Amino acid sequence: VAAREVLGFLGGTGPLGRGLALRLAVAGHPVVLGSRDAERARAAATSLRATATGAGAAAAVEAEGEENRAAAARADVLFVCVPADGLRYALEQVAPAVRDDTLVISAVNALAFDGEARAVPVEGVSSAQLCARLLPQARVTAAFHTVSAPKLEDLDAQLEGDVAVCGNADDRSRVIALADAIPRLRGVHAGSLTQAGTLEALTALIIAVNRHYKRSVGMRFTNL
Ligand SMILES: NC(=O)c1ccc[n+]([C@@H]2O[C@H](COP(=O)([O-])OP(=O)(O)OC[C@H]3O[C@@H](n4cnc5c(N)ncnc54)[C@H](OP(=O)(O)O)[C@@H]3O)[C@@H](O)[C@H]2O)c1
């Protein structure tokens, strides 16, 4: 992904959208946080710029806030960072604005919490596959499911791990470049979008590990 490409974030006011946008803005990408409410998006962008400036990343950081549809219209790369139960609504709202060949990255984990977390398909498919169904003009990938949002938001946190990326091979390479732009994360080719459901289920497993050890673990593939 070229440095001047605009990264948009649906649900960019939540912890994951804020955290990914912060890290990638610090890495030099212009970001546009989306929200159902433009004012909330602008406030999140102001806060992001302040955090980046406080961390000494000042000059290069470009962050703005817009209503979701406007953010989608501006995005060369569109991160989907809304809860699974708002996914269809959010995508239907923005679909007419998403340009042909926009690279879409779904980080949505469709999970149910009944005693412990477990993956539940949305409308019979993974969240990423639902994105592909509702945004047929876009290039949909799945990634960043297992990254900790609080650690992304804390520029001093020890963020570490692999980011498994599903989609077609060319699109995966672009997403991997973004993952690699965040210090100590490593993007990994992880098959077609068919695998995205496995990735979401893996998040449920990681939550079970986190719960037992009372910490936020990362994921690492060995022998790569
Ligand atoms: N938190 C994590 O550590 C983490 C890590 C990896 C992946 N994920 C996945 O990433 C996604 C975002 O996680 P999050 O923790 O940032 O979620 P969140 O705080 O629950 O939601 C993110 C944003 O989505 C918007 N939203 C909420 N309900 C919506 C609805 N019904 N329709 C449309 N928009 C809605 C809200 O923004 P506005 O009110 O401003 O519109 C909210 O700030 C989730 O699918 C989650 O499974 C999370």
PDB file of C-alpha atoms and ligand atoms in Angstrom:
ATOM      1  CA  VAL A   1       0.000   0.000   0.000  1.00  0.00           C
ATOM      2  CA  ALA A   2       1.559   3.264  -1.135  1.00  0.00           C
ATOM      3  CA  ALA A   3       2.175   5.804   1.613  1.00  0.00           C
ATOM      4  CA  ARG A   4      -0.229   8.406   0.204  1.00  0.00           C
ATOM      5  CA  GLU A   5      -3.183   6.033  -0.053  1.00  0.00           C
ATOM      6  CA  VAL A   6      -5.996   7.094   2.264  1.00  0.00           C
ATOM      7  CA  LEU A   7      -6.979   4.593   4.945  1.00  0.00           C
ATOM      8  CA  GLY A   8     -10.640   4.806   6.006  1.00  0.00           C
ATOM      9  CA  PHE A   9     -12.116   3.172   9.116  1.00  0.00           C
ATOM     10  CA  LEU A  10     -15.781   2.180   9.458  1.00  0.00           C
ATOM     11  CA  GLY A  11     -16.489   2.282  13.171  1.00  0.00           C
ATOM     12  CA  GLY A  12     -13.264   4.242  13.586  1.00  0.00           C
ATOM     13  CA  THR A  13     -14.395   5.622  16.959  1.00  0.00           C
ATOM     14  CA  GLY A  14     -14.093   2.210  18.666  1.00  0.00           C
ATOM     15  CA  PRO A  15     -10.917   0.812  20.254  1.00  0.00           C
ATOM     16  CA  LEU A  16      -9.826  -1.261  17.254  1.00  0.00           C
ATOM     17  CA  GLY A  17     -10.407   1.445  14.643  1.00  0.00           C
ATOM     18  CA  ARG A  18      -8.769   4.101  16.828  1.00  0.00           C
ATOM     19  CA  GLY A  19      -5.803   1.837  17.562  1.00  0.00           C
ATOM     20  CA  LEU A  20      -5.140   0.731  13.978  1.00  0.00           C
ATOM     21  CA  ALA A  21      -5.602   4.280  12.704  1.00  0.00           C
ATOM     22  CA  LEU A  22      -3.192   5.654  15.303  1.00  0.00           C
ATOM     23  CA  ARG A  23      -0.468   3.149  14.485  1.00  0.00           C
ATOM     24  CA  LEU A  24      -0.844   3.541  10.738  1.00  0.00           C
ATOM     25  CA  ALA A  25      -1.058   7.345  10.920  1.00  0.00           C
ATOM     26  CA  VAL A  26       2.176   7.351  12.917  1.00  0.00           C
ATOM     27  CA  ALA A  27       3.630   5.131  10.158  1.00  0.00           C
ATOM     28  CA  GLY A  28       2.826   7.930   7.685  1.00  0.00           C
ATOM     29  CA  HIS A  29      -0.571   7.036   6.205  1.00  0.00           C
ATOM     30  CA  PRO A  30      -3.375   9.623   5.982  1.00  0.00           C
ATOM     31  CA  VAL A  31      -6.352   8.230   7.951  1.00  0.00           C
ATOM     32  CA  VAL A  32     -10.058   9.056   7.995  1.00  0.00           C
ATOM     33  CA  LEU A  33     -12.012   7.810  10.991  1.00  0.00           C
ATOM     34  CA  GLY A  34     -15.642   6.983  10.225  1.00  0.00           C
ATOM     35  CA  SER A  35     -18.637   6.996  12.539  1.00  0.00           C
ATOM     36  CA  ARG A  36     -22.413   7.073  12.353  1.00  0.00           C
ATOM     37  CA  ASP A  37     -21.969  10.543  13.811  1.00  0.00           C
ATOM     38  CA  ALA A  38     -19.597  12.982  12.077  1.00  0.00           C
ATOM     39  CA  GLU A  39     -18.972  14.971  15.258  1.00  0.00           C
ATOM     40  CA  ARG A  40     -17.909  11.818  17.130  1.00  0.00           C
ATOM     41  CA  ALA A  41     -15.560  10.959  14.273  1.00  0.00           C
ATOM     42  CA  ARG A  42     -13.980  14.412  14.326  1.00  0.00           C
ATOM     43  CA  ALA A  43     -13.476  14.210  18.096  1.00  0.00           C
ATOM     44  CA  ALA A  44     -11.766  10.805  17.714  1.00  0.00           C
ATOM     45  CA  ALA A  45      -9.483  12.232  15.012  1.00  0.00           C
ATOM     46  CA  THR A  46      -8.573  15.202  17.219  1.00  0.00           C
ATOM     47  CA  SER A  47      -7.730  12.816  20.047  1.00  0.00           C
ATOM     48  CA  LEU A  48      -5.636  10.634  17.711  1.00  0.00           C
ATOM     49  CA  ARG A  49      -3.612  13.634  16.544  1.00  0.00           C
ATOM     50  CA  ALA A  50      -3.040  14.684  20.155  1.00  0.00           C
ATOM     51  CA  THR A  51      -1.845  11.192  21.120  1.00  0.00           C
ATOM     52  CA  ALA A  52       0.524  11.038  18.165  1.00  0.00           C
ATOM     53  CA  THR A  53       1.855  14.521  18.861  1.00  0.00           C
ATOM     54  CA  GLY A  54       2.319  13.677  22.551  1.00  0.00           C
ATOM     55  CA  ALA A  55       4.388  10.669  21.497  1.00  0.00           C
ATOM     56  CA  GLY A  56       6.595  12.888  19.362  1.00  0.00           C
ATOM     57  CA  ALA A  57       5.242  11.697  16.003  1.00  0.00           C
ATOM     58  CA  ALA A  58       3.934  15.186  15.213  1.00  0.00           C
ATOM     59  CA  ALA A  59       4.568  16.387  11.724  1.00  0.00           C
ATOM     60  CA  ALA A  60       3.522  13.527   9.489  1.00  0.00           C
ATOM     61  CA  VAL A  61       0.244  12.596  11.181  1.00  0.00           C
ATOM     62  CA  GLU A  62      -2.836  13.304   9.076  1.00  0.00           C
ATOM     63  CA  ALA A  63      -6.102  12.235  10.692  1.00  0.00           C
ATOM     64  CA  GLU A  64      -9.631  13.411   9.992  1.00  0.00           C
ATOM     65  CA  GLY A  65     -13.103  12.295  11.010  1.00  0.00           C
ATOM     66  CA  GLU A  66     -16.184  11.920   8.813  1.00  0.00           C
ATOM     67  CA  GLU A  67     -19.522  10.159   8.767  1.00  0.00           C
ATOM     68  CA  ASN A  68     -18.962   6.500   7.728  1.00  0.00           C
ATOM     69  CA  ARG A  69     -20.182   6.935   4.164  1.00  0.00           C
ATOM     70  CA  ALA A  70     -17.943   9.952   3.540  1.00  0.00           C
ATOM     71  CA  ALA A  71     -14.991   8.087   5.043  1.00  0.00           C
ATOM     72  CA  ALA A  72     -15.697   5.129   2.754  1.00  0.00           C
ATOM     73  CA  ALA A  73     -15.887   7.405  -0.295  1.00  0.00           C
ATOM     74  CA  ARG A  74     -12.431   8.818   0.450  1.00  0.00           C
ATOM     75  CA  ALA A  75     -10.791   5.500   1.293  1.00  0.00           C
ATOM     76  CA  ASP A  76      -8.363   3.681  -0.970  1.00  0.00           C
ATOM     77  CA  VAL A  77      -8.205   1.095   1.805  1.00  0.00           C
ATOM     78  CA  LEU A  78     -11.251   0.616   4.025  1.00  0.00           C
ATOM     79  CA  PHE A  79     -10.969  -1.086   7.412  1.00  0.00           C
ATOM     80  CA  VAL A  80     -14.200  -2.559   8.741  1.00  0.00           C
ATOM     81  CA  CYS A  81     -14.115  -2.131  12.536  1.00  0.00           C
ATOM     82  CA  VAL A  82     -17.767  -2.374  13.591  1.00  0.00           C
ATOM     83  CA  PRO A  83     -19.362  -5.049  15.799  1.00  0.00           C
ATOM     84  CA  ALA A  84     -20.694  -8.077  13.927  1.00  0.00           C
ATOM     85  CA  ASP A  85     -24.288  -7.260  14.851  1.00  0.00           C
ATOM     86  CA  GLY A  86     -23.958  -3.871  13.130  1.00  0.00           C
ATOM     87  CA  LEU A  87     -22.104  -5.194  10.116  1.00  0.00           C
ATOM     88  CA  ARG A  88     -24.928  -5.510   7.594  1.00  0.00           C
ATOM     89  CA  TYR A  89     -26.322  -2.094   8.556  1.00  0.00           C
ATOM     90  CA  ALA A  90     -22.907  -0.424   8.325  1.00  0.00           C
ATOM     91  CA  LEU A  91     -22.063  -1.996   4.971  1.00  0.00           C
ATOM     92  CA  GLU A  92     -25.459  -1.197   3.444  1.00  0.00           C
ATOM     93  CA  GLN A  93     -25.012   2.424   4.512  1.00  0.00           C
ATOM     94  CA  VAL A  94     -21.646   2.789   2.818  1.00  0.00           C
ATOM     95  CA  ALA A  95     -21.916   0.366  -0.136  1.00  0.00           C
ATOM     96  CA  PRO A  96     -22.944   2.985  -2.740  1.00  0.00           C
ATOM     97  CA  ALA A  97     -19.923   5.123  -1.776  1.00  0.00           C
ATOM     98  CA  VAL A  98     -17.297   2.369  -1.894  1.00  0.00           C
ATOM     99  CA  ARG A  99     -15.279   2.728  -5.077  1.00  0.00           C
ATOM    100  CA  ASP A 100     -14.446  -0.110  -7.470  1.00  0.00           C
ATOM    101  CA  ASP A 101     -11.344  -1.986  -6.380  1.00  0.00           C
ATOM    102  CA  THR A 102     -11.223  -0.435  -2.902  1.00  0.00           C
ATOM    103  CA  LEU A 103      -9.172  -2.728  -0.712  1.00  0.00           C
ATOM    104  CA  VAL A 104     -11.441  -3.704   2.213  1.00  0.00           C
ATOM    105  CA  ILE A 105      -9.961  -5.210   5.384  1.00  0.00           C
ATOM    106  CA  SER A 106     -12.452  -6.841   7.733  1.00  0.00           C
ATOM    107  CA  ALA A 107     -11.270  -7.304  11.316  1.00  0.00           C
ATOM    108  CA  VAL A 108     -14.762  -8.217  12.484  1.00  0.00           C
ATOM    109  CA  ASN A 109     -15.023 -11.143  14.865  1.00  0.00           C
ATOM    110  CA  ALA A 110     -18.525 -12.574  15.040  1.00  0.00           C
ATOM    111  CA  LEU A 111     -18.458 -14.060  18.533  1.00  0.00           C
ATOM    112  CA  ALA A 112     -21.051 -15.046  21.107  1.00  0.00           C
ATOM    113  CA  PHE A 113     -20.203 -14.951  24.810  1.00  0.00           C
ATOM    114  CA  ASP A 114     -22.057 -17.614  26.762  1.00  0.00           C
ATOM    115  CA  GLY A 115     -19.699 -18.676  29.511  1.00  0.00           C
ATOM    116  CA  GLU A 116     -16.856 -18.419  27.027  1.00  0.00           C
ATOM    117  CA  ALA A 117     -16.373 -16.898  23.594  1.00  0.00           C
ATOM    118  CA  ARG A 118     -17.258 -18.911  20.507  1.00  0.00           C
ATOM    119  CA  ALA A 119     -17.471 -17.998  16.834  1.00  0.00           C
ATOM    120  CA  VAL A 120     -20.923 -17.661  15.330  1.00  0.00           C
ATOM    121  CA  PRO A 121     -21.297 -17.191  11.579  1.00  0.00           C
ATOM    122  CA  VAL A 122     -23.216 -14.092  10.464  1.00  0.00           C
ATOM    123  CA  GLU A 123     -25.952 -15.036   8.014  1.00  0.00           C
ATOM    124  CA  GLY A 124     -24.245 -18.410   7.582  1.00  0.00           C
ATOM    125  CA  VAL A 125     -20.809 -17.098   6.571  1.00  0.00           C
ATOM    126  CA  SER A 126     -17.786 -15.367   8.121  1.00  0.00           C
ATOM    127  CA  SER A 127     -17.940 -11.603   8.648  1.00  0.00           C
ATOM    128  CA  ALA A 128     -15.420 -11.093   5.843  1.00  0.00           C
ATOM    129  CA  GLN A 129     -17.484 -13.184   3.448  1.00  0.00           C
ATOM    130  CA  LEU A 130     -20.521 -11.068   4.318  1.00  0.00           C
ATOM    131  CA  CYS A 131     -18.417  -7.987   3.469  1.00  0.00           C
ATOM    132  CA  ALA A 132     -17.609  -9.534   0.090  1.00  0.00           C
ATOM    133  CA  ARG A 133     -21.292 -10.273  -0.507  1.00  0.00           C
ATOM    134  CA  LEU A 134     -22.387  -6.728   0.328  1.00  0.00           C
ATOM    135  CA  LEU A 135     -19.467  -4.922  -1.357  1.00  0.00           C
ATOM    136  CA  PRO A 136     -19.101  -6.882  -4.620  1.00  0.00           C
ATOM    137  CA  GLN A 137     -17.129  -4.049  -6.258  1.00  0.00           C
ATOM    138  CA  ALA A 138     -14.393  -4.197  -3.607  1.00  0.00           C
ATOM    139  CA  ARG A 139     -11.371  -6.410  -2.961  1.00  0.00           C
ATOM    140  CA  VAL A 140     -12.200  -7.910   0.415  1.00  0.00           C
ATOM    141  CA  THR A 141      -9.631  -9.343   2.799  1.00  0.00           C
ATOM    142  CA  ALA A 142      -9.680 -10.435   6.442  1.00  0.00           C
ATOM    143  CA  ALA A 143      -6.952  -9.467   8.945  1.00  0.00           C
ATOM    144  CA  PHE A 144      -6.084  -7.996  12.357  1.00  0.00           C
ATOM    145  CA  HIS A 145      -8.635 -10.198  14.190  1.00  0.00           C
ATOM    146  CA  THR A 146      -6.270 -11.264  16.937  1.00  0.00           C
ATOM    147  CA  VAL A 147      -4.456  -7.963  17.595  1.00  0.00           C
ATOM    148  CA  SER A 148      -5.177  -6.263  20.924  1.00  0.00           C
ATOM    149  CA  ALA A 149      -6.900  -2.900  20.490  1.00  0.00           C
ATOM    150  CA  PRO A 150      -5.704  -1.541  23.877  1.00  0.00           C
ATOM    151  CA  LYS A 151      -2.117  -2.325  22.883  1.00  0.00           C
ATOM    152  CA  LEU A 152      -2.561  -0.665  19.491  1.00  0.00           C
ATOM    153  CA  GLU A 153      -3.843   2.426  21.260  1.00  0.00           C
ATOM    154  CA  ASP A 154      -0.907   2.569  23.662  1.00  0.00           C
ATOM    155  CA  LEU A 155       2.147   3.562  21.650  1.00  0.00           C
ATOM    156  CA  ASP A 156       4.393   2.367  24.508  1.00  0.00           C
ATOM    157  CA  ALA A 157       2.793  -1.100  24.741  1.00  0.00           C
ATOM    158  CA  GLN A 158       4.702  -4.250  23.831  1.00  0.00           C
ATOM    159  CA  LEU A 159       2.670  -5.164  20.782  1.00  0.00           C
ATOM    160  CA  GLU A 160       3.993  -8.340  19.204  1.00  0.00           C
ATOM    161  CA  GLY A 161       2.697 -11.082  16.942  1.00  0.00           C
ATOM    162  CA  ASP A 162       1.610 -12.304  13.546  1.00  0.00           C
ATOM    163  CA  VAL A 163      -1.297 -10.933  11.574  1.00  0.00           C
ATOM    164  CA  ALA A 164      -2.821 -13.713   9.479  1.00  0.00           C
ATOM    165  CA  VAL A 165      -4.228 -12.260   6.265  1.00  0.00           C
ATOM    166  CA  CYS A 166      -6.898 -13.959   4.101  1.00  0.00           C
ATOM    167  CA  GLY A 167      -7.923 -12.913   0.607  1.00  0.00           C
ATOM    168  CA  ASN A 168      -6.505 -13.188  -2.880  1.00  0.00           C
ATOM    169  CA  ALA A 169      -2.702 -13.188  -3.101  1.00  0.00           C
ATOM    170  CA  ASP A 170      -2.175  -9.663  -4.495  1.00  0.00           C
ATOM    171  CA  ASP A 171      -4.569  -8.142  -1.980  1.00  0.00           C
ATOM    172  CA  ARG A 172      -2.921 -10.083   0.867  1.00  0.00           C
ATOM    173  CA  SER A 173       0.449  -8.593  -0.069  1.00  0.00           C
ATOM    174  CA  ARG A 174      -0.949  -5.067   0.291  1.00  0.00           C
ATOM    175  CA  VAL A 175      -2.461  -5.855   3.697  1.00  0.00           C
ATOM    176  CA  ILE A 176       0.768  -7.501   4.823  1.00  0.00           C
ATOM    177  CA  ALA A 177       2.641  -4.294   3.976  1.00  0.00           C
ATOM    178  CA  LEU A 178       0.284  -2.424   6.312  1.00  0.00           C
ATOM    179  CA  ALA A 179       0.705  -4.962   9.132  1.00  0.00           C
ATOM    180  CA  ASP A 180       4.472  -4.788   8.689  1.00  0.00           C
ATOM    181  CA  ALA A 181       4.351  -0.992   9.013  1.00  0.00           C
ATOM    182  CA  ILE A 182       3.358  -1.420  12.679  1.00  0.00           C
ATOM    183  CA  PRO A 183       6.433  -2.132  14.811  1.00  0.00           C
ATOM    184  CA  ARG A 184       6.756  -5.788  15.913  1.00  0.00           C
ATOM    185  CA  LEU A 185       3.725  -6.998  13.949  1.00  0.00           C
ATOM    186  CA  ARG A 186       4.300  -9.324  11.000  1.00  0.00           C
ATOM    187  CA  GLY A 187       1.777  -9.994   8.253  1.00  0.00           C
ATOM    188  CA  VAL A 188       1.441 -13.612   7.100  1.00  0.00           C
ATOM    189  CA  HIS A 189      -0.243 -15.011   3.962  1.00  0.00           C
ATOM    190  CA  ALA A 190      -3.090 -17.200   5.264  1.00  0.00           C
ATOM    191  CA  GLY A 191      -5.100 -18.340   2.267  1.00  0.00           C
ATOM    192  CA  SER A 192      -8.277 -17.194   0.582  1.00  0.00           C
ATOM    193  CA  LEU A 193     -11.293 -15.551   2.151  1.00  0.00           C
ATOM    194  CA  THR A 194     -12.645 -19.056   2.752  1.00  0.00           C
ATOM    195  CA  GLN A 195     -10.258 -19.203   5.741  1.00  0.00           C
ATOM    196  CA  ALA A 196     -11.650 -16.059   7.376  1.00  0.00           C
ATOM    197  CA  GLY A 197     -14.108 -18.012   9.526  1.00  0.00           C
ATOM    198  CA  THR A 198     -11.197 -19.977  10.979  1.00  0.00           C
ATOM    199  CA  LEU A 199      -9.485 -16.705  11.826  1.00  0.00           C
ATOM    200  CA  GLU A 200     -12.569 -15.483  13.671  1.00  0.00           C
ATOM    201  CA  ALA A 201     -12.831 -18.772  15.553  1.00  0.00           C
ATOM    202  CA  LEU A 202      -9.151 -18.504  16.460  1.00  0.00           C
ATOM    203  CA  THR A 203      -9.927 -15.238  18.197  1.00  0.00           C
ATOM    204  CA  ALA A 204     -12.366 -17.080  20.472  1.00  0.00           C
ATOM    205  CA  LEU A 205      -9.539 -19.481  21.327  1.00  0.00           C
ATOM    206  CA  ILE A 206      -7.166 -16.602  22.083  1.00  0.00           C
ATOM    207  CA  ILE A 207      -9.751 -15.013  24.358  1.00  0.00           C
ATOM    208  CA  ALA A 208      -9.889 -18.325  26.285  1.00  0.00           C
ATOM    209  CA  VAL A 209      -6.077 -18.247  26.663  1.00  0.00           C
ATOM    210  CA  ASN A 210      -6.179 -14.593  27.740  1.00  0.00           C
ATOM    211  CA  ARG A 211      -8.818 -15.349  30.296  1.00  0.00           C
ATOM    212  CA  HIS A 212      -6.857 -18.199  31.875  1.00  0.00           C
ATOM    213  CA  TYR A 213      -3.494 -16.415  32.013  1.00  0.00           C
ATOM    214  CA  LYS A 214      -5.014 -13.001  32.737  1.00  0.00           C
ATOM    215  CA  ARG A 215      -3.039 -11.273  30.024  1.00  0.00           C
ATOM    216  CA  SER A 216      -3.330 -10.274  26.410  1.00  0.00           C
ATOM    217  CA  VAL A 217      -1.395 -12.846  24.349  1.00  0.00           C
ATOM    218  CA  GLY A 218      -0.143 -12.503  20.787  1.00  0.00           C
ATOM    219  CA  MET A 219      -0.043 -15.180  18.095  1.00  0.00           C
ATOM    220  CA  ARG A 220       3.124 -16.362  16.304  1.00  0.00           C
ATOM    221  CA  PHE A 221       3.633 -18.846  13.451  1.00  0.00           C
ATOM    222  CA  THR A 222       6.946 -20.666  13.809  1.00  0.00           C
ATOM    223  CA  ASN A 223       9.413 -21.804  11.128  1.00  0.00           C
ATOM    224  CA  LEU A 224       8.450 -19.045   8.672  1.00  0.00           C
TER     225      LEU A 224
HETATM  226  N1  LIG B   1     -11.335  -4.661  20.556  1.00  0.00           N
HETATM  227  C1  LIG B   1     -10.400  -5.493  20.099  1.00  0.00           C
HETATM  228  O1  LIG B   1      -9.368  -5.756  20.785  1.00  0.00           O
HETATM  229  C2  LIG B   1     -10.543  -6.140  18.744  1.00  0.00           C
HETATM  230  C3  LIG B   1      -9.436  -6.799  18.189  1.00  0.00           C
HETATM  231  C4  LIG B   1      -9.557  -7.378  16.922  1.00  0.00           C
HETATM  232  C5  LIG B   1     -10.778  -7.323  16.251  1.00  0.00           C
HETATM  233  N2  LIG B   1     -11.850  -6.695  16.824  1.00  0.00           N
HETATM  234  C6  LIG B   1     -13.115  -6.625  16.065  1.00  0.00           C
HETATM  235  O2  LIG B   1     -13.147  -5.335  15.493  1.00  0.00           O
HETATM  236  C7  LIG B   1     -14.470  -4.784  15.531  1.00  0.00           C
HETATM  237  C8  LIG B   1     -14.430  -3.491  16.306  1.00  0.00           C
HETATM  238  O3  LIG B   1     -14.060  -3.739  17.646  1.00  0.00           O
HETATM  239  P1  LIG B   1     -14.226  -2.607  18.751  1.00  0.00           P
HETATM  240  O4  LIG B   1     -13.857  -3.213  20.045  1.00  0.00           O
HETATM  241  O5  LIG B   1     -13.556  -1.356  18.301  1.00  0.00           O
HETATM  242  O6  LIG B   1     -15.845  -2.451  18.674  1.00  0.00           O
HETATM  243  P2  LIG B   1     -16.899  -1.426  19.288  1.00  0.00           P
HETATM  244  O7  LIG B   1     -16.218  -0.418  20.146  1.00  0.00           O
HETATM  245  O8  LIG B   1     -17.996  -2.222  19.879  1.00  0.00           O
HETATM  246  O9  LIG B   1     -17.478  -0.732  17.961  1.00  0.00           O
HETATM  247  C9  LIG B   1     -16.700   0.069  17.119  1.00  0.00           C
HETATM  248  C10 LIG B   1     -17.540   1.217  16.584  1.00  0.00           C
HETATM  249  O10 LIG B   1     -18.561   0.693  15.740  1.00  0.00           O
HETATM  250  C11 LIG B   1     -19.669   1.574  15.746  1.00  0.00           C
HETATM  251  N3  LIG B   1     -20.892   0.783  15.959  1.00  0.00           N
HETATM  252  C12 LIG B   1     -21.309   0.215  17.118  1.00  0.00           C
HETATM  253  N4  LIG B   1     -22.467  -0.447  16.918  1.00  0.00           N
HETATM  254  C13 LIG B   1     -22.786  -0.263  15.607  1.00  0.00           C
HETATM  255  C14 LIG B   1     -23.891  -0.668  14.803  1.00  0.00           C
HETATM  256  N5  LIG B   1     -24.890  -1.403  15.312  1.00  0.00           N
HETATM  257  N6  LIG B   1     -23.881  -0.306  13.506  1.00  0.00           N
HETATM  258  C15 LIG B   1     -22.888   0.463  12.998  1.00  0.00           C
HETATM  259  N7  LIG B   1     -21.832   0.887  13.708  1.00  0.00           N
HETATM  260  C16 LIG B   1     -21.792   0.517  15.002  1.00  0.00           C
HETATM  261  C17 LIG B   1     -19.444   2.562  16.885  1.00  0.00           C
HETATM  262  O11 LIG B   1     -19.083   3.802  16.309  1.00  0.00           O
HETATM  263  P3  LIG B   1     -20.107   5.032  16.176  1.00  0.00           P
HETATM  264  O12 LIG B   1     -21.080   4.942  17.330  1.00  0.00           O
HETATM  265  O13 LIG B   1     -19.194   6.204  16.298  1.00  0.00           O
HETATM  266  O14 LIG B   1     -20.740   4.881  14.850  1.00  0.00           O
HETATM  267  C18 LIG B   1     -18.270   2.005  17.641  1.00  0.00           C
HETATM  268  O15 LIG B   1     -17.425   3.014  18.193  1.00  0.00           O
HETATM  269  C19 LIG B   1     -15.354  -5.855  16.165  1.00  0.00           C
HETATM  270  O16 LIG B   1     -16.021  -6.567  15.142  1.00  0.00           O
HETATM  271  C20 LIG B   1     -14.379  -6.761  16.901  1.00  0.00           C
HETATM  272  O17 LIG B   1     -14.814  -8.105  16.914  1.00  0.00           O
HETATM  273  C21 LIG B   1     -11.751  -6.084  18.053  1.00  0.00           C
END
